[in-house]
Coordinates of C-alpha atoms and ligand atoms in Angstrom, one line a residue:
X36 CA -12.3 -28.6 5.6
X37 CA -9.1 -28.8 7.7
X38 CA -8.1 -25.5 9.2
X39 CA -11.2 -23.7 10.5
X40 CA -11.3 -23.6 14.3
X41 CA -14.2 -23.3 16.7
X42 CA -13.8 -20.8 19.5
X43 CA -13.2 -23.7 21.9
X44 CA -10.4 -25.0 19.6
X45 CA -8.8 -21.6 19.8
X46 CA -9.1 -21.5 23.6
X47 CA -7.4 -24.9 23.8
X48 CA -4.6 -23.8 21.5
X49 CA -4.1 -20.7 23.6
X50 CA -4.1 -22.7 26.8
X51 CA -1.4 -25.1 25.5
X52 CA 0.7 -22.2 24.2
X53 CA 0.5 -23.2 20.5
X54 CA -1.3 -19.9 19.6
X55 CA -0.2 -16.6 21.2
X56 CA -1.4 -14.1 18.6
X57 CA -4.9 -13.5 17.1
X58 CA -5.3 -11.1 14.1
X59 CA -8.7 -9.5 14.3
X60 CA -9.3 -8.1 10.9
X61 CA -12.0 -6.4 8.8
X62 CA -12.0 -5.8 5.1
X63 CA -11.7 -2.2 4.0
X64 CA -13.1 -0.5 0.9
X65 CA -10.0 -1.6 -1.0
X66 CA -10.5 -5.2 0.0
X67 CA -7.5 -5.2 2.4
X68 CA -7.3 -6.9 5.8
X69 CA -7.1 -4.1 8.4
X70 CA -7.2 -4.6 12.2
X71 CA -5.2 -5.4 15.3
X72 CA -2.8 -8.1 16.5
X73 CA -4.1 -9.4 19.8
X74 CA -2.3 -11.2 22.5
X75 CA -4.3 -14.5 22.3
X76 CA -5.1 -14.5 26.0
X77 CA -6.7 -11.1 25.8
X78 CA -8.6 -12.2 22.7
X79 CA -10.1 -15.3 24.2
X80 CA -10.9 -13.6 27.6
X81 CA -12.5 -10.4 26.4
X82 CA -11.8 -9.1 22.9
X83 CA -13.6 -12.0 21.2
X84 CA -16.7 -10.1 22.1
X85 CA -15.8 -6.9 20.3
X86 CA -13.0 -4.5 19.6
X87 CA -12.9 -1.0 18.0
X88 CA -11.3 0.9 15.2
X89 CA -11.4 4.5 13.9
X90 CA -14.3 5.1 11.5
X91 CA -12.0 6.8 8.9
X92 CA -10.9 3.3 7.9
X93 CA -14.1 3.0 5.8
X94 CA -13.7 6.5 4.3
X95 CA -10.1 6.6 3.2
X96 CA -8.2 6.0 -0.1
X97 CA -5.5 3.5 -0.6
X98 CA -2.9 6.0 0.8
X99 CA -5.0 6.4 4.1
X100 CA -5.9 10.0 3.1
X101 CA -9.0 11.4 4.7
X102 CA -10.9 13.0 1.8
X103 CA -13.8 15.3 2.5
X104 CA -17.3 14.6 1.1
X105 CA -18.2 11.4 2.9
X106 CA -21.5 11.6 4.8
X107 CA -20.5 8.8 7.2
X108 CA -17.6 10.5 8.9
X109 CA -15.4 13.6 8.7
X110 CA -13.1 16.0 10.6
X111 CA -16.3 17.8 11.5
X112 CA -17.9 14.8 13.2
X113 CA -14.6 14.0 14.9
X114 CA -13.7 10.6 13.4
X115 CA -15.2 8.4 16.1
X116 CA -15.1 4.6 16.5
X117 CA -16.7 1.6 14.8
X118 CA -17.2 -1.7 16.5
X119 CA -15.3 -4.6 15.1
X120 CA -17.4 -7.7 15.9
X121 CA -15.4 -10.9 15.4
X122 CA -17.3 -13.5 13.3
X123 CA -16.3 -16.6 15.4
X124 CA -17.2 -18.8 12.4
X125 CA -14.1 -17.5 10.6
X126 CA -11.4 -18.4 13.1
X127 CA -8.5 -20.1 11.4
X128 CA -4.7 -20.6 11.9
X129 CA -2.3 -18.5 9.9
X130 CA 0.2 -21.3 9.2
X131 CA 2.8 -19.0 7.5
X132 CA 3.2 -17.0 10.7
X133 CA 4.3 -18.5 14.0
X134 CA 1.7 -19.1 16.7
X135 CA -0.9 -17.0 15.0
X136 CA -4.7 -17.3 14.2
X137 CA -7.0 -14.9 12.4
X138 CA -10.6 -13.9 12.7
X139 CA -12.7 -11.8 10.4
X140 CA -14.9 -9.1 11.9
X141 CA -18.1 -7.4 10.9
X142 CA -18.1 -3.6 11.2
X143 CA -20.9 -2.2 13.3
X144 CA -22.0 1.2 14.3
X145 CA -20.6 2.2 17.7
X146 CA -23.9 3.3 19.1
X147 CA -26.6 1.0 17.8
X148 CA -24.5 -2.0 16.9
X149 CA -26.1 -2.2 13.5
X150 CA -24.0 -3.1 10.4
X151 CA -22.3 -0.1 8.9
X152 CA -24.1 0.0 5.5
X153 CA -20.9 0.8 3.4
X154 CA -18.8 -1.9 5.0
X155 CA -18.0 -4.4 2.1
X156 CA -19.0 -7.5 4.2
X157 CA -22.3 -5.9 5.1
X158 CA -22.9 -4.9 1.4
X159 CA -22.5 -8.5 0.3
X160 CA -24.5 -10.0 3.2
X161 CA -27.4 -7.7 2.2
X162 CA -27.5 -9.1 -1.4
X163 CA -27.1 -12.7 -0.1
X164 CA -30.2 -12.1 2.1
X165 CA -32.2 -10.8 -0.8
X166 CA -31.3 -13.9 -2.8
X167 CA -32.2 -16.1 0.1
X168 CA -35.6 -14.4 0.3
X169 CA -36.1 -15.5 -3.3
X170 CA -35.2 -19.1 -2.3
X171 CA -31.7 -19.3 -3.7
X172 CA -28.1 -19.3 -2.6
X173 CA -25.1 -18.3 -4.7
X174 CA -21.9 -20.2 -5.2
X175 CA -19.0 -18.2 -6.5
X176 CA -15.3 -18.5 -7.3
X177 CA -13.0 -15.5 -7.8
X178 CA -9.7 -16.3 -9.6
X179 CA -6.6 -14.4 -8.4
X180 CA -4.1 -13.4 -11.0
X181 CA -1.0 -11.5 -10.0
X182 CA 2.6 -10.9 -10.9
X183 CA 5.7 -12.0 -9.0
X184 CA 8.8 -9.8 -9.2
X185 CA 12.4 -10.7 -8.3
X186 CA 13.0 -7.9 -5.8
X187 CA 11.3 -7.3 -2.5
X188 CA 8.6 -4.7 -2.2
X189 CA 11.0 -2.6 0.0
X190 CA 13.7 -2.7 -2.7
X191 CA 11.2 -1.9 -5.4
X192 CA 9.9 1.1 -3.4
X193 CA 13.4 2.4 -2.8
X194 CA 14.1 2.2 -6.6
X195 CA 11.1 4.5 -7.1
X196 CA 9.2 1.5 -8.6
X197 CA 11.7 1.3 -11.5
X198 CA 13.5 -1.9 -10.6
X199 CA 10.8 -4.1 -11.9
X200 CA 12.0 -7.5 -13.1
X201 CA 9.4 -10.2 -13.3
X202 CA 10.4 -13.5 -11.7
X203 CA 10.4 -15.3 -15.1
X204 CA 11.8 -14.3 -18.5
X205 CA 8.9 -15.5 -20.7
X206 CA 5.1 -16.1 -21.0
X207 CA 4.6 -18.9 -18.5
X208 CA 1.0 -19.8 -19.4
X209 CA 0.5 -23.4 -18.1
X210 CA 4.3 -23.8 -18.1
X211 CA 5.3 -26.5 -15.6
X212 CA 9.1 -25.9 -15.8
X213 CA 8.9 -22.2 -15.2
X214 CA 6.3 -22.7 -12.4
X215 CA 8.6 -25.3 -10.8
X216 CA 11.1 -22.4 -10.5
X217 CA 8.5 -20.5 -8.6
X218 CA 7.6 -23.3 -6.2
X219 CA 9.5 -21.6 -3.3
X220 CA 6.6 -19.1 -3.3
X221 CA 3.7 -20.9 -4.8
X222 CA 3.9 -24.2 -2.8
X223 CA 3.7 -22.5 0.6
X224 CA 0.9 -20.3 -0.7
X225 CA -1.2 -23.4 -1.7
X226 CA -0.4 -25.5 1.3
X227 CA -0.6 -22.8 4.0
X228 CA -3.9 -21.5 2.6
X229 CA -5.3 -25.1 2.5
X230 CA -4.2 -25.6 6.1
X231 CA -6.0 -22.4 6.9
X232 CA -9.3 -23.9 5.7
X233 CA -9.3 -22.4 2.2
X234 CA -10.1 -25.0 -0.5
X235 CA -7.3 -24.4 -2.9
X236 CA -7.7 -26.1 -6.3
X237 CA -4.5 -25.2 -8.0
X238 CA -2.1 -22.6 -9.1
X239 CA -0.8 -22.2 -12.7
X240 CA 1.4 -20.0 -14.7
X241 CA -0.5 -17.2 -16.5
X242 CA -0.1 -15.7 -19.9
X243 CA 2.7 -13.2 -19.3
X244 CA 6.2 -13.3 -17.8
X245 CA 6.1 -13.5 -14.0
X246 CA 2.3 -14.0 -14.0
X247 CA 0.6 -16.6 -11.7
X248 CA -3.0 -17.5 -11.0
X249 CA -4.5 -19.1 -7.9
X250 CA -7.8 -21.0 -8.1
X251 CA -10.0 -21.6 -5.1
X252 CA -13.0 -24.1 -5.2
X253 CA -16.3 -22.4 -5.6
X254 CA -18.1 -21.7 -2.4
X255 CA -21.0 -19.8 -0.8
X256 CA -20.6 -16.2 -1.8
X257 CA -19.5 -14.8 1.6
X258 CA -17.0 -17.6 2.1
X259 CA -15.7 -17.0 -1.4
X260 CA -15.1 -13.3 -0.6
X261 CA -13.4 -14.2 2.7
X262 CA -11.2 -16.7 1.0
X263 CA -10.2 -14.2 -1.7
X264 CA -9.2 -11.5 0.8
X265 CA -7.2 -13.9 3.0
X266 CA -5.6 -15.5 0.0
X267 CA -4.6 -12.1 -1.5
X268 CA -3.1 -11.1 1.8
X269 CA -1.3 -14.4 2.1
X270 CA 0.2 -14.2 -1.4
X271 CA 1.7 -10.8 -0.6
X272 CA 3.0 -11.9 2.8
X273 CA 4.5 -15.3 1.6
X274 CA 6.2 -13.6 -1.4
X275 CA 7.6 -11.0 1.1
X276 CA 8.9 -13.9 3.3
X277 CA 10.6 -15.4 0.3
X278 CA 12.4 -12.1 -0.5
X279 CA 10.5 -11.4 -3.7
X280 CA 7.2 -9.6 -4.2
X281 CA 3.6 -10.1 -5.5
X282 CA 1.5 -7.3 -7.0
X283 CA -2.2 -7.2 -7.8
X284 CA -1.8 -3.9 -9.8
X285 CA -3.9 -4.8 -12.9
X286 CA -1.5 -3.3 -15.4
X287 CA 2.1 -2.8 -14.4
X288 CA 3.5 -2.2 -18.0
X289 CA 1.8 -0.9 -21.1
X290 CA 3.1 -3.7 -23.3
X291 CA 2.4 -6.5 -20.9
X292 CA -0.9 -8.3 -20.3
X293 CA -2.8 -7.3 -17.2
X294 CA -4.1 -9.2 -14.2
X295 CA -7.8 -10.1 -13.8
X296 CA -10.1 -11.6 -11.3
X297 CA -12.7 -13.5 -13.1
X298 CA -15.8 -14.3 -11.1
X299 CA -17.6 -17.6 -11.7
X300 CA -21.3 -17.6 -10.5
X301 CA -24.1 -20.1 -10.1
X302 CA -27.3 -20.2 -8.1
X303 CA -28.5 -23.2 -6.1
X304 CA -31.8 -24.3 -4.5
X305 CA -31.9 -26.9 -1.8
X306 CA -28.5 -28.2 -2.8
X307 CA -29.4 -28.5 -6.5
X308 CA -27.9 -26.5 -9.4
X309 CA -30.7 -24.0 -10.2
X310 CA -28.8 -22.8 -13.4
X311 CA -29.0 -26.3 -14.9
X312 CA -31.9 -27.5 -17.1
X313 CA -30.9 -30.6 -19.1
X314 CA -33.6 -30.1 -21.6
X315 CA -32.7 -26.5 -22.4
X316 CA -30.1 -25.2 -24.9
X317 CA -26.6 -25.2 -23.3
X318 CA -28.2 -26.8 -20.2
X319 CA -29.1 -23.2 -19.2
X320 CA -32.2 -22.8 -17.1
X321 CA -34.6 -19.9 -17.6
X322 CA -33.4 -18.7 -14.2
X323 CA -29.8 -18.6 -15.4
X324 CA -30.9 -16.7 -18.6
X325 CA -32.7 -14.0 -16.5
X326 CA -29.7 -13.8 -14.2
X327 CA -27.3 -13.3 -17.1
X328 CA -29.5 -10.8 -18.7
X329 CA -29.4 -8.7 -15.5
X330 CA -25.6 -9.1 -15.4
X331 CA -25.3 -7.8 -18.9
X332 CA -27.9 -5.0 -18.8
X333 CA -26.4 -3.5 -15.7
X334 CA -22.7 -4.0 -16.3
X335 CA -22.1 -0.3 -17.1
X336 CA -23.7 0.6 -13.8
X337 CA -21.5 -1.6 -11.7
X338 CA -18.2 -1.5 -13.7
X339 CA -16.7 0.8 -11.0
X340 CA -16.8 -2.1 -8.5
X341 CA -14.9 -4.3 -11.0
X342 CA -12.4 -1.6 -11.9
X343 CA -12.0 0.9 -9.0
X344 CA -8.8 2.8 -9.9
X345 CA -7.3 4.7 -12.8
X346 CA -4.9 1.9 -13.5
X347 CA -7.8 -0.7 -13.7
X348 CA -8.9 0.8 -17.0
X349 CA -5.5 0.4 -18.6
X350 CA -6.1 -3.4 -18.6
X351 CA -9.0 -3.2 -21.0
X352 CA -7.0 -3.6 -24.2
X353 CA -7.9 -5.4 -27.4
X354 CA -6.3 -8.8 -27.9
X355 CA -5.3 -9.3 -24.3
X356 CA -8.1 -11.5 -23.0
X357 CA -9.4 -8.5 -21.0
X358 CA -12.9 -7.9 -22.3
X359 CA -14.7 -4.6 -22.8
X360 CA -18.0 -5.6 -24.3
X361 CA -21.2 -6.4 -22.4
X362 CA -22.1 -9.5 -24.3
X363 CA -22.0 -13.2 -23.5
X364 CA -20.7 -16.1 -25.4
X365 CA -20.2 -19.9 -25.0
X366 CA -16.7 -20.7 -23.9
X367 CA -15.2 -17.6 -25.6
X368 CA -12.6 -15.6 -23.7
X369 CA -13.1 -12.4 -25.6
X370 CA -16.6 -11.7 -24.3
X371 CA -17.4 -10.0 -21.0
X372 CA -19.5 -12.9 -19.8
X373 CA -18.6 -16.5 -20.7
X374 CA -20.9 -19.5 -20.2
X375 CA -18.8 -22.3 -18.8
X376 CA -19.7 -26.0 -18.0
X377 CA -22.2 -26.1 -20.9
X378 CA -24.8 -28.9 -20.6
X379 CA -23.5 -30.0 -17.1
X380 CA -24.6 -29.4 -13.5
X381 CA -21.5 -27.1 -13.4
X382 CA -23.1 -24.7 -15.9
X383 CA -22.2 -21.2 -14.7
X384 CA -21.4 -17.7 -15.9
X385 CA -17.9 -16.3 -15.6
X386 CA -17.6 -12.5 -15.6
X387 CA -14.3 -11.6 -17.1
X388 CA -14.4 -7.9 -16.7
X389 CA -13.0 -7.5 -13.2
X390 CA -9.4 -6.7 -12.6
X391 CA -7.1 -8.2 -9.9
X392 CA -7.6 -5.0 -7.9
X393 CA -11.4 -5.6 -7.3
X394 CA -12.8 -5.9 -3.8
X395 CA -14.4 -9.4 -3.9
X396 CA -17.3 -8.4 -1.5
X397 CA -18.3 -5.4 -3.6
X398 CA -17.9 -7.2 -6.9
X399 CA -20.0 -10.2 -5.9
X400 CA -22.6 -8.0 -4.2
X401 CA -23.2 -5.8 -7.3
X402 CA -23.3 -8.8 -9.6
X403 CA -25.8 -10.6 -7.4
X404 CA -27.9 -7.5 -7.3
X405 CA -27.8 -7.3 -11.1
X406 CA -28.7 -11.0 -11.4
X407 CA -31.6 -10.6 -8.9
X408 CA -32.9 -7.7 -10.9
X409 CA -32.7 -9.8 -14.0
X410 CA -34.7 -12.6 -12.3
X411 CA -37.3 -10.2 -10.8
X412 CA -37.9 -8.4 -14.1
X413 CA -37.7 -11.6 -16.1
X414 CA -35.2 -9.9 -18.5
X415 CA -34.7 -11.6 -21.8
X416 CA -31.2 -12.8 -22.6
X417 CA -29.8 -11.4 -25.9
X418 CA -28.4 -14.0 -28.3
X419 CA -24.9 -15.3 -27.6
X420 CA -22.1 -13.7 -29.7
X421 CA -19.5 -15.7 -31.5
X422 CA -16.0 -15.0 -33.0
X423 CA -13.7 -12.2 -31.9
X424 CA -15.9 -10.0 -29.8
X425 CA -13.3 -7.2 -29.8
X426 CA -14.2 -6.7 -33.5
X427 CA -17.9 -6.7 -32.9
X428 CA -18.9 -3.1 -33.5
X429 CA -22.5 -3.7 -32.4
X430 CA -21.6 -4.9 -29.0
X431 CA -22.0 -2.4 -26.2
X432 CA -18.9 -1.2 -24.3
X433 CA -18.4 -1.0 -20.6
X434 CA -17.3 2.5 -19.4
X435 CA -13.7 2.9 -20.6
X436 CA -12.4 5.2 -17.9
X437 CA -12.8 5.7 -14.2
X438 CA -14.5 9.0 -15.0
X439 CA -17.1 7.3 -17.2
X440 CA -17.7 4.5 -14.7
X441 CA -18.2 7.1 -11.9
X442 CA -20.9 8.8 -13.9
X443 CA -22.8 5.5 -14.5
X444 CA -22.4 4.6 -10.9
X445 CA -23.7 7.9 -9.6
X446 CA -26.8 7.9 -11.8
X447 CA -27.7 4.2 -11.5
X448 CA -31.3 3.9 -10.2
X449 CA -30.8 0.1 -10.1
X450 CA -27.8 0.3 -7.8
X451 CA -29.5 3.0 -5.6
X452 CA -32.4 0.7 -5.2
X453 CA -30.4 -2.4 -4.5
X454 CA -27.6 -1.1 -2.3
X455 CA -29.1 2.1 -0.9
X456 CA -28.4 5.8 -1.7
X457 CA -26.0 6.1 1.2
X458 CA -23.8 3.2 -0.2
X459 CA -23.9 4.5 -3.8
X460 CA -23.1 8.1 -2.6
X461 CA -20.2 6.8 -0.4
X462 CA -18.5 4.8 -3.2
X463 CA -19.2 7.6 -5.8
X464 CA -17.3 9.9 -3.5
X465 CA -14.4 7.4 -3.3
X466 CA -14.3 7.2 -7.1
X467 CA -14.4 11.0 -7.5
X468 CA -11.6 11.4 -5.1
X469 CA -9.4 8.8 -6.9
X470 CA -10.0 10.8 -10.1
X471 CA -9.3 14.2 -8.4
X472 CA -6.0 12.8 -7.0
X473 CA -4.9 11.6 -10.4
X474 CA -6.0 14.8 -12.2
X475 CA -3.7 16.9 -10.0
X476 CA -0.7 14.6 -10.6
X477 CA 2.0 15.3 -13.1
X478 CA 3.0 11.9 -14.6
X479 CA 6.4 10.7 -15.7
X480 CA 4.9 10.2 -19.2
X481 CA 4.0 13.9 -19.5
X482 CA 7.5 15.0 -18.4
X483 CA 9.3 12.7 -20.8
X484 CA 7.0 13.6 -23.6
X485 CA 7.0 17.3 -23.2
X486 CA 10.1 18.5 -21.2
X487 CA 12.3 19.2 -24.3
X488 CA 9.8 19.1 -27.1
X489 CA 6.8 21.0 -25.9
Ligands
ADP32 P1 -10.9 -22.6 -16.1 O1 -10.5 -23.6 -17.1 O2 -11.6 -21.4 -16.7 O3 -9.8 -22.2 -15.1 P2 -12.1 -24.3 -14.0 O4 -12.8 -25.5 -14.4 O5 -10.7 -24.5 -13.5 O6 -12.1 -23.3 -15.3 O7 -13.0 -23.5 -13.0 C1 -12.8 -22.2 -12.7 C2 -13.4 -21.9 -11.4 O8 -14.8 -22.1 -11.5 C3 -12.9 -22.7 -10.3 O9 -12.5 -21.9 -9.2 C4 -14.1 -23.6 -9.9 O10 -14.2 -23.9 -8.5 C5 -15.3 -22.7 -10.3 N1 -16.5 -23.4 -10.5 C6 -16.7 -24.7 -10.9 N2 -18.0 -25.0 -10.9 C7 -18.7 -23.9 -10.5 C8 -20.0 -23.6 -10.3 N3 -21.0 -24.4 -10.5 N4 -20.3 -22.3 -9.8 C9 -19.4 -21.4 -9.6 N5 -18.1 -21.6 -9.8 C10 -17.7 -22.9 -10.2

């Protein structure tokens, strides 16, 4: 791939003055890039080794509040430091910013330098290691859907989030003319990310006014999550540079389709597609059937990681391509799990449940864990469903609210076993807090509905 730099490349760019800034970033619970902007000389001389951040950054909500109830840190324990350890295999230029490079960091305990268990990158690495112990590696692709709006984020905020005009006036699914009108934003997104070492496949108009999708070539699971986080960040920054805005809020309007992040998954062994068996039905190997059975059986347990906010659940609406049923189907977009690439080496499962607000490290980790459990327990795959799954009364539902998903998360013996009690308790607390914050809010809807007529 073009783009990725070795540490020696970076040092050479710093020496010749073409890079003066290094962004040292880690990924927080919300999937955001957080960190520091280093003078490049300081980075290559000392900070490449390690830097530090406050440990509340992995125990906060999206507003940077400091909720109580996290075992890892608190006011009581004084909110100390974590180590940010740059992963020097992830150094890349940031071509949409002048003279800038970026490196992703792992988050380590300040005292023993062990990975912080609830850090999203550590959570994914643990499941990848479990899979490797079974002799497999995972390749994944996470699609990024989002909306573009005419106004800048600052103008929209100043309007109280009321001045929301999508960048296009009609459903632009696969529409070349409309997406030509958006090329001032989308072309730099594709080209800058490609130049940053992210294997962009394409962008396309999506099935709503102002909605776009970016596709990145499937890659080893950790790379896929790194690509997703950097791409999401780039999309927001490049839209901002162009004076408009991008949002990954899954459902911005009750009458509009929401944004998803579908996750394509396949397992490989020694470079061969382990999901493919040309003599089997659909070309689906027994391994793939067990993996999918695990994904389906445990979907209610891990739904929180595919839909972590109140708004995430507004997306799950009948007839919108956002599935709610834990069933699989062959190339059918109404099921939670779709078998793609039937009878080819590209045979894979696409999970269609996740929203555009998912954290790709957490989403991939919990799905890998479910697939591993399916393989270990040799779970039987139920028969495929056909037709409009929304109307299939027998098909099981995923939790329909954050409250319900929090309950299944908290009581999931499978996730406690796979991720650890500390990790499940940590994210359960985050989910509870999100609900508590919403529960004490008086919404515009309530005021308009009841002010005069109640
Ligand atoms: P769609 O028509 O649903 O957009 P695509 O053929 O464009 O399907 O593929 C969607 C995503 O699936 C792409 O990001 C692609 O890289 C990924 N993909 C293709 N083959 C595999 C595979 N074997 N494992 C995982 N992901 C894959």
